[in-house]
Amino acid sequence: MKTSKNSSAAVFNFLRKTMVIALAVVFVLFAFLTDWRLIYAQNLSNLMLQNGYVLVMACGMLLCILTGGNIDLSVGSVICLVGGLAAVLISDFSMNAILAIVICLFVGLLVGVWQGYWIGYVRIPPFITTLGGMFIFRGIGRLVLDNQTVAVQDSTFLNIFTAYIKVPGLDDGETVLSALVVGVVAAVYVILNTVKNRRERAKMGYRQNSVAADYLKAGLIAALILIYCYMLSQYRGISVMLVWVLAVCLIYNFITAKTAFGRYFYAVGGNEKATQLSGINTNKIYFIAYANMGLLAGLCGLLNVARVGSVNGQTGTSFEMDAIGACFIGGASAYGGSGTIGGVVIGALLLGVINMGMSIMGIGDSWQYVVKGGVLLLAVIFDVVTSRKSGKG
């Protein structure tokens, strides 16, 4: 049993390292193919903004996948519904932006509760439930929009999601110094956190990597943070949307990695019957996974309409595929029970780099779908093959 666990951990660690290397290779490749336009400050800033919705959705999708390889096909339609509702409330009914945001998030949560009930307590298969939801909520979204494109120009709403942070007295020049300050603070935190973790593991007598390996890794991460923040400082600084995305990723990383509740999702995907016998209410875990997905889909609807500035009946189409792809490419198992938020971020960024690189090169959407589909298929094939070898598949 111990050997099997060690084997699975080794496979997952190898996959995670492989995807990090793949992300670096793909980034350098597209930077070269685009005559280094990919690394322009504006493009690096837009890379995160354009893929913010993927990162947020993927955090929720990961919880669904952890429960046994389940997915939510309705999130793109929920984005259309919630985004459309926000646009109509603000533009057509002149509702206060804050109140509209609260209502829209509640609607997203309500959708998640609806689907979570059928999946968790009635045990309708997630694929069927969310497939039905995909049609239902797309239709409701179009009814809300009256099959029209509705623009949002409310400055309060847009600033909550798309403004750039400016510190008076610090960011008055061409260089946005606040971005550099944030980069330095984050880099120092990474180094100090590595020191703290090594001391704690040594105190507890845990086995750990060599000093050189840990500090080299921390140094590389800190350097990348500094470089990225420097590039942001040369454009418009740190956007509020980036703050939203980072907050969601950090919260869900803490939940899945540091809390007992987060481990329940892994347990359900690993062996649901054993999890039930241990006293965990697995119905509740399914319910929470999909209720949470509805809430995050609602947030993505707001992020998307704020970034684009308008919403129509086609908004959110195939967005769920980007979120699912980010999870599987980032190392989440097709069988459930394994995956991390860190891996999801890597998967989403890999897809984002491919999209932006091919767009800069002028390659059409058709080939972008081909490439993204191929990358996803390879990731799932790798997962299936390694799972069979470890005895799980």
Short mmCIF file of C-alpha atoms in Angstrom, two decimals:
data_model
loop_
_atom_site.label_atom_id
_atom_site.label_comp_id
_atom_site.label_asym_id
_atom_site.label_seq_id
_atom_site.Cartn_x
_atom_site.Cartn_y
_atom_site.Cartn_z
CA MET A 1 0.00 0.00 0.00
CA LYS A 2 2.79 2.38 0.92
CA THR A 3 4.63 1.54 -2.30
CA SER A 4 1.49 2.31 -4.33
CA LYS A 5 1.11 5.69 -2.64
CA ASN A 6 4.75 6.53 -3.21
CA SER A 7 4.41 5.50 -6.85
CA SER A 8 1.34 7.72 -7.34
CA ALA A 9 3.07 10.65 -5.67
CA ALA A 10 6.14 10.18 -7.85
CA VAL A 11 3.98 10.05 -10.99
CA PHE A 12 2.14 13.22 -10.03
CA ASN A 13 5.35 15.08 -9.14
CA PHE A 14 6.86 14.04 -12.46
CA LEU A 15 3.75 15.25 -14.31
CA ARG A 16 3.80 18.57 -12.50
CA LYS A 17 7.48 19.13 -13.27
CA THR A 18 6.88 18.09 -16.88
CA MET A 19 4.11 20.68 -17.29
CA VAL A 20 6.28 23.41 -15.78
CA ILE A 21 8.98 22.57 -18.30
CA ALA A 22 6.38 22.42 -21.07
CA LEU A 23 5.08 25.87 -20.09
CA ALA A 24 8.61 27.30 -20.18
CA VAL A 25 9.38 25.69 -23.54
CA VAL A 26 6.10 26.81 -25.12
CA PHE A 27 6.57 30.35 -23.80
CA VAL A 28 10.10 30.64 -25.18
CA LEU A 29 9.02 29.06 -28.48
CA PHE A 30 6.17 31.51 -29.04
CA ALA A 31 8.30 34.43 -27.87
CA PHE A 32 10.80 33.52 -30.60
CA LEU A 33 8.14 32.90 -33.25
CA THR A 34 6.49 36.27 -32.53
CA ASP A 35 9.79 38.18 -32.75
CA TRP A 36 9.64 38.57 -28.96
CA ARG A 37 6.37 40.50 -29.12
CA LEU A 38 4.91 37.99 -26.66
CA ILE A 39 7.10 39.41 -23.90
CA TYR A 40 6.03 43.01 -24.45
CA ALA A 41 4.75 44.53 -21.20
CA GLN A 42 1.24 45.00 -22.57
CA ASN A 43 1.01 41.40 -23.77
CA LEU A 44 2.24 39.98 -20.46
CA SER A 45 -0.33 42.09 -18.64
CA ASN A 46 -3.10 41.01 -21.00
CA LEU A 47 -2.06 37.36 -20.70
CA MET A 48 -3.37 37.25 -17.15
CA LEU A 49 -6.39 39.45 -17.84
CA GLN A 50 -7.55 37.42 -20.82
CA ASN A 51 -7.22 34.17 -18.91
CA GLY A 52 -8.46 35.36 -15.55
CA TYR A 53 -11.86 33.74 -16.06
CA VAL A 54 -10.14 30.41 -16.86
CA LEU A 55 -8.16 30.47 -13.64
CA VAL A 56 -11.20 31.30 -11.51
CA MET A 57 -13.41 28.69 -13.19
CA ALA A 58 -10.67 26.07 -13.05
CA CYS A 59 -10.37 26.42 -9.27
CA GLY A 60 -14.01 25.40 -8.95
CA MET A 61 -13.80 22.80 -11.70
CA LEU A 62 -10.90 21.14 -9.88
CA LEU A 63 -13.13 20.40 -6.87
CA CYS A 64 -15.66 18.75 -9.19
CA ILE A 65 -12.95 16.71 -10.91
CA LEU A 66 -11.45 15.62 -7.59
CA THR A 67 -14.70 13.90 -6.63
CA GLY A 68 -14.17 11.27 -9.33
CA GLY A 69 -13.33 12.88 -12.64
CA ASN A 70 -16.67 14.71 -12.75
CA ILE A 71 -17.07 17.96 -14.68
CA ASP A 72 -19.54 20.84 -14.98
CA LEU A 73 -20.64 21.51 -18.57
CA SER A 74 -22.94 24.38 -17.65
CA VAL A 75 -20.45 27.02 -16.48
CA GLY A 76 -20.24 28.77 -19.86
CA SER A 77 -24.01 29.14 -19.91
CA VAL A 78 -24.03 30.39 -16.31
CA ILE A 79 -21.49 33.03 -17.31
CA CYS A 80 -23.86 34.14 -20.07
CA LEU A 81 -26.81 34.20 -17.65
CA VAL A 82 -25.06 36.07 -14.84
CA GLY A 83 -23.21 38.44 -17.17
CA GLY A 84 -26.43 39.18 -19.03
CA LEU A 85 -28.29 39.77 -15.78
CA ALA A 86 -25.60 42.19 -14.58
CA ALA A 87 -25.67 44.10 -17.88
CA VAL A 88 -29.46 44.40 -17.88
CA LEU A 89 -29.70 45.42 -14.21
CA ILE A 90 -27.01 48.08 -14.54
CA SER A 91 -27.65 49.40 -18.04
CA ASP A 92 -31.41 48.98 -18.48
CA PHE A 93 -32.62 49.35 -14.88
CA SER A 94 -29.86 51.72 -13.65
CA MET A 95 -29.33 49.59 -10.54
CA ASN A 96 -26.50 50.37 -8.13
CA ALA A 97 -23.42 48.44 -9.28
CA ILE A 98 -22.66 46.96 -5.84
CA LEU A 99 -26.23 45.71 -5.40
CA ALA A 100 -26.20 44.25 -8.92
CA ILE A 101 -22.96 42.39 -8.18
CA VAL A 102 -24.40 40.90 -4.97
CA ILE A 103 -27.58 39.80 -6.77
CA CYS A 104 -25.60 38.23 -9.62
CA LEU A 105 -23.31 36.31 -7.28
CA PHE A 106 -26.38 35.05 -5.42
CA VAL A 107 -27.93 33.90 -8.70
CA GLY A 108 -24.72 32.05 -9.58
CA LEU A 109 -24.75 30.37 -6.16
CA LEU A 110 -28.43 29.51 -6.58
CA VAL A 111 -27.68 27.81 -9.89
CA GLY A 112 -24.89 25.83 -8.20
CA VAL A 113 -27.20 24.84 -5.32
CA TRP A 114 -29.84 23.67 -7.82
CA GLN A 115 -27.39 21.43 -9.66
CA GLY A 116 -25.62 20.36 -6.49
CA TYR A 117 -28.90 19.10 -5.03
CA TRP A 118 -29.65 16.83 -8.00
CA ILE A 119 -26.07 15.58 -8.17
CA GLY A 120 -25.34 15.23 -4.46
CA TYR A 121 -28.63 14.11 -2.96
CA VAL A 122 -30.68 12.64 -5.82
CA ARG A 123 -27.52 11.23 -7.45
CA ILE A 124 -28.30 12.23 -11.02
CA PRO A 125 -25.00 11.80 -12.94
CA PRO A 126 -23.08 15.13 -13.08
CA PHE A 127 -22.65 14.87 -16.85
CA ILE A 128 -26.42 14.65 -17.44
CA THR A 129 -27.32 17.27 -14.84
CA THR A 130 -24.87 19.87 -16.10
CA LEU A 131 -25.57 19.06 -19.75
CA GLY A 132 -29.20 19.90 -19.07
CA GLY A 133 -28.07 23.00 -17.19
CA MET A 134 -25.95 24.05 -20.16
CA PHE A 135 -29.09 24.29 -22.34
CA ILE A 136 -31.39 25.65 -19.64
CA PHE A 137 -29.19 28.48 -18.44
CA ARG A 138 -28.08 29.43 -21.95
CA GLY A 139 -31.74 29.78 -22.87
CA ILE A 140 -32.55 31.82 -19.76
CA GLY A 141 -29.53 34.03 -20.41
CA ARG A 142 -30.76 34.79 -23.92
CA LEU A 143 -34.23 35.53 -22.60
CA VAL A 144 -32.76 37.96 -20.06
CA LEU A 145 -30.83 39.68 -22.85
CA ASP A 146 -33.81 39.51 -25.22
CA ASN A 147 -31.36 38.10 -27.79
CA GLN A 148 -29.51 41.41 -27.95
CA THR A 149 -26.03 42.64 -27.12
CA VAL A 150 -26.09 44.77 -23.97
CA ALA A 151 -23.15 47.04 -23.12
CA VAL A 152 -22.04 48.04 -19.62
CA GLN A 153 -20.53 51.49 -19.16
CA ASP A 154 -21.05 52.04 -15.43
CA SER A 155 -17.70 53.31 -14.13
CA THR A 156 -18.18 51.87 -10.64
CA PHE A 157 -18.82 48.37 -11.94
CA LEU A 158 -15.92 48.50 -14.40
CA ASN A 159 -13.48 49.87 -11.81
CA ILE A 160 -14.31 47.06 -9.37
CA PHE A 161 -13.03 44.50 -11.87
CA THR A 162 -10.89 46.20 -14.53
CA ALA A 163 -9.21 49.27 -13.00
CA TYR A 164 -5.46 49.49 -12.47
CA ILE A 165 -4.09 50.16 -9.01
CA LYS A 166 -2.45 53.58 -8.72
CA VAL A 167 -0.91 54.85 -5.49
CA PRO A 168 -0.88 58.67 -5.33
CA GLY A 169 2.61 60.04 -5.00
CA LEU A 170 4.20 56.72 -5.91
CA ASP A 171 2.76 56.09 -9.36
CA ASP A 172 2.76 59.62 -10.77
CA GLY A 173 5.57 58.94 -13.24
CA GLU A 174 5.78 56.73 -16.32
CA THR A 175 6.91 53.75 -14.24
CA VAL A 176 4.26 52.32 -11.90
CA LEU A 177 6.42 51.87 -8.83
CA SER A 178 3.71 50.16 -6.77
CA ALA A 179 4.02 47.12 -9.04
CA LEU A 180 7.74 46.94 -8.28
CA VAL A 181 7.07 47.25 -4.54
CA VAL A 182 4.56 44.39 -4.70
CA GLY A 183 7.08 42.31 -6.66
CA VAL A 184 9.83 42.87 -4.10
CA VAL A 185 7.51 42.04 -1.19
CA ALA A 186 6.28 38.86 -2.91
CA ALA A 187 9.83 37.77 -3.79
CA VAL A 188 11.01 38.30 -0.20
CA TYR A 189 8.00 36.35 1.07
CA VAL A 190 8.86 33.40 -1.17
CA ILE A 191 12.43 33.29 0.19
CA LEU A 192 11.40 33.70 3.84
CA ASN A 193 8.63 31.12 3.48
CA THR A 194 11.16 28.62 2.12
CA VAL A 195 13.41 29.26 5.12
CA LYS A 196 10.46 28.85 7.49
CA ASN A 197 9.29 25.61 5.89
CA ARG A 198 12.77 24.09 6.01
CA ARG A 199 13.11 24.94 9.70
CA GLU A 200 9.70 23.48 10.53
CA ARG A 201 10.36 20.28 8.59
CA ALA A 202 13.78 19.91 10.23
CA LYS A 203 12.21 20.45 13.66
CA MET A 204 9.60 17.75 12.97
CA GLY A 205 12.22 15.40 11.59
CA TYR A 206 10.65 15.24 8.11
CA ARG A 207 12.65 14.31 5.06
CA GLN A 208 13.25 17.26 2.75
CA ASN A 209 15.08 18.31 -0.38
CA SER A 210 18.66 19.50 -0.37
CA VAL A 211 19.37 23.10 0.64
CA ALA A 212 20.58 23.90 -2.86
CA ALA A 213 17.43 22.49 -4.52
CA ASP A 214 14.99 24.35 -2.27
CA TYR A 215 16.77 27.69 -2.42
CA LEU A 216 17.39 27.41 -6.16
CA LYS A 217 13.66 26.81 -6.69
CA ALA A 218 12.74 29.71 -4.40
CA GLY A 219 15.26 31.95 -6.12
CA LEU A 220 13.88 31.16 -9.57
CA ILE A 221 10.30 31.81 -8.46
CA ALA A 222 11.33 35.08 -6.81
CA ALA A 223 13.20 36.15 -9.94
CA LEU A 224 10.20 35.39 -12.16
CA ILE A 225 7.94 37.40 -9.85
CA LEU A 226 10.32 40.36 -9.98
CA ILE A 227 10.58 40.19 -13.77
CA TYR A 228 6.82 39.97 -14.22
CA CYS A 229 6.15 42.86 -11.82
CA TYR A 230 8.82 44.93 -13.56
CA MET A 231 7.06 44.36 -16.89
CA LEU A 232 3.75 45.35 -15.31
CA SER A 233 5.34 48.53 -14.00
CA GLN A 234 6.29 49.46 -17.55
CA TYR A 235 2.68 49.22 -18.76
CA ARG A 236 -0.16 50.19 -16.42
CA GLY A 237 0.72 48.41 -13.22
CA ILE A 238 -1.30 45.79 -11.37
CA SER A 239 -4.92 45.42 -12.41
CA VAL A 240 -7.75 44.82 -9.97
CA MET A 241 -8.73 41.75 -11.99
CA LEU A 242 -5.31 40.26 -11.26
CA VAL A 243 -5.99 40.81 -7.56
CA TRP A 244 -9.35 39.01 -7.88
CA VAL A 245 -7.72 36.07 -9.66
CA LEU A 246 -4.83 35.78 -7.20
CA ALA A 247 -7.21 35.99 -4.24
CA VAL A 248 -9.36 33.14 -5.59
CA CYS A 249 -6.32 30.97 -6.39
CA LEU A 250 -4.72 31.54 -2.98
CA ILE A 251 -7.97 30.85 -1.10
CA TYR A 252 -8.62 27.60 -2.94
CA ASN A 253 -4.99 26.54 -2.69
CA PHE A 254 -5.26 26.98 1.09
CA ILE A 255 -8.53 25.05 1.23
CA THR A 256 -7.30 22.09 -0.83
CA ALA A 257 -3.79 21.90 0.62
CA LYS A 258 -4.13 23.02 4.24
CA THR A 259 -7.60 22.07 5.50
CA ALA A 260 -9.25 18.78 6.41
CA PHE A 261 -12.35 19.87 4.51
CA GLY A 262 -10.30 20.24 1.34
CA ARG A 263 -8.94 16.73 1.74
CA TYR A 264 -12.49 15.35 1.72
CA PHE A 265 -12.72 16.05 -2.01
CA TYR A 266 -9.56 14.00 -2.61
CA ALA A 267 -10.92 11.23 -0.39
CA VAL A 268 -14.22 11.02 -2.29
CA GLY A 269 -12.38 10.76 -5.60
CA GLY A 270 -9.91 8.24 -4.23
CA ASN A 271 -12.44 5.83 -2.72
CA GLU A 272 -15.98 7.04 -2.10
CA LYS A 273 -17.15 3.93 -0.22
CA ALA A 274 -14.22 4.06 2.18
CA THR A 275 -14.84 7.77 2.67
CA GLN A 276 -18.48 7.08 3.57
CA LEU A 277 -17.44 4.40 6.06
CA SER A 278 -15.06 6.88 7.71
CA GLY A 279 -18.05 9.08 8.58
CA ILE A 280 -17.79 11.73 5.86
CA ASN A 281 -21.05 12.79 4.21
CA THR A 282 -20.14 12.29 0.55
CA ASN A 283 -23.49 13.64 -0.63
CA LYS A 284 -22.63 16.93 1.02
CA ILE A 285 -19.21 16.99 -0.66
CA TYR A 286 -20.78 16.62 -4.10
CA PHE A 287 -23.33 19.29 -3.25
CA ILE A 288 -20.68 21.76 -2.08
CA ALA A 289 -18.47 21.11 -5.11
CA TYR A 290 -21.22 22.09 -7.56
CA ALA A 291 -22.68 24.89 -5.43
CA ASN A 292 -19.20 26.35 -5.26
CA MET A 293 -18.82 25.95 -9.04
CA GLY A 294 -21.99 27.97 -9.57
CA LEU A 295 -20.69 30.78 -7.36
CA LEU A 296 -17.37 30.96 -9.19
CA ALA A 297 -19.12 30.81 -12.57
CA GLY A 298 -21.16 33.81 -11.43
CA LEU A 299 -17.98 35.66 -10.52
CA CYS A 300 -16.52 34.77 -13.93
CA GLY A 301 -19.63 36.20 -15.58
CA LEU A 302 -18.97 39.52 -13.86
CA LEU A 303 -15.25 39.46 -14.67
CA ASN A 304 -15.95 38.70 -18.31
CA VAL A 305 -18.59 41.37 -18.88
CA ALA A 306 -16.38 43.96 -17.15
CA ARG A 307 -13.36 43.06 -19.32
CA VAL A 308 -15.25 42.86 -22.62
CA GLY A 309 -17.68 45.68 -21.83
CA SER A 310 -20.73 43.89 -23.23
CA VAL A 311 -22.51 40.54 -23.25
CA ASN A 312 -24.69 38.66 -25.75
CA GLY A 313 -26.29 35.27 -26.18
CA GLN A 314 -23.00 33.69 -27.32
CA THR A 315 -20.96 34.89 -24.34
CA GLY A 316 -19.30 32.04 -22.46
CA THR A 317 -19.53 29.54 -25.30
CA SER A 318 -16.91 26.77 -24.78
CA PHE A 319 -15.53 28.52 -21.68
CA GLU A 320 -16.14 25.32 -19.72
CA MET A 321 -13.75 23.52 -22.04
CA ASP A 322 -10.96 25.94 -21.19
CA ALA A 323 -11.50 25.34 -17.48
CA ILE A 324 -11.65 21.56 -17.89
CA GLY A 325 -8.59 21.63 -20.14
CA ALA A 326 -6.62 23.72 -17.63
CA CYS A 327 -7.33 21.16 -14.90
CA PHE A 328 -6.37 18.08 -16.89
CA ILE A 329 -3.34 19.71 -18.52
CA GLY A 330 -2.27 20.88 -15.06
CA GLY A 331 -2.17 17.31 -13.72
CA ALA A 332 -5.66 16.64 -12.36
CA SER A 333 -6.49 12.95 -12.78
CA ALA A 334 -9.27 11.91 -15.12
CA TYR A 335 -10.25 9.42 -12.41
CA GLY A 336 -10.40 12.02 -9.63
CA GLY A 337 -8.55 12.09 -6.32
CA SER A 338 -5.48 14.07 -7.43
CA GLY A 339 -4.67 17.56 -8.67
CA THR A 340 -3.59 20.89 -7.24
CA ILE A 341 -4.40 24.56 -7.69
CA GLY A 342 -0.76 25.12 -8.64
CA GLY A 343 -1.15 22.62 -11.46
CA VAL A 344 -4.38 24.31 -12.58
CA VAL A 345 -2.55 27.66 -12.80
CA ILE A 346 0.17 26.06 -14.93
CA GLY A 347 -2.41 24.46 -17.21
CA ALA A 348 -4.36 27.71 -17.64
CA LEU A 349 -1.21 29.70 -18.37
CA LEU A 350 -0.09 27.11 -20.92
CA LEU A 351 -3.39 27.44 -22.76
CA GLY A 352 -3.18 31.23 -22.46
CA VAL A 353 0.32 31.34 -23.93
CA ILE A 354 -0.78 29.13 -26.84
CA ASN A 355 -3.82 31.34 -27.51
CA MET A 356 -1.93 34.63 -27.33
CA GLY A 357 1.12 33.37 -29.23
CA MET A 358 -0.98 32.04 -32.09
CA SER A 359 -3.11 35.21 -32.15
CA ILE A 360 -0.03 37.43 -32.40
CA MET A 361 1.19 35.23 -35.25
CA GLY A 362 -2.14 35.72 -37.01
CA ILE A 363 -3.13 32.06 -36.86
CA GLY A 364 -6.90 31.55 -37.05
CA ASP A 365 -9.21 30.19 -34.37
CA SER A 366 -9.54 26.86 -36.19
CA TRP A 367 -5.90 25.95 -35.69
CA GLN A 368 -6.00 27.22 -32.11
CA TYR A 369 -8.76 24.71 -31.38
CA VAL A 370 -6.71 21.95 -33.03
CA VAL A 371 -3.62 22.74 -30.95
CA LYS A 372 -5.49 23.10 -27.66
CA GLY A 373 -7.39 19.87 -28.30
CA GLY A 374 -4.15 18.05 -29.05
CA VAL A 375 -2.49 19.33 -25.87
CA LEU A 376 -5.51 18.27 -23.79
CA LEU A 377 -5.62 14.82 -25.38
CA LEU A 378 -1.92 14.25 -24.71
CA ALA A 379 -2.34 15.28 -21.07
CA VAL A 380 -5.26 12.89 -20.53
CA ILE A 381 -3.49 10.04 -22.35
CA PHE A 382 -0.49 10.56 -20.10
CA ASP A 383 -2.75 10.47 -17.02
CA VAL A 384 -4.56 7.31 -18.13
CA VAL A 385 -1.36 5.44 -19.00
CA THR A 386 0.40 6.37 -15.75
CA SER A 387 -2.72 5.54 -13.73
CA ARG A 388 -2.88 2.07 -15.24
CA LYS A 389 0.79 1.48 -14.47
CA SER A 390 0.25 2.54 -10.86
CA GLY A 391 -2.76 0.18 -10.62
CA LYS A 392 -5.47 2.83 -10.32
CA GLY A 393 -7.05 2.72 -13.78
#
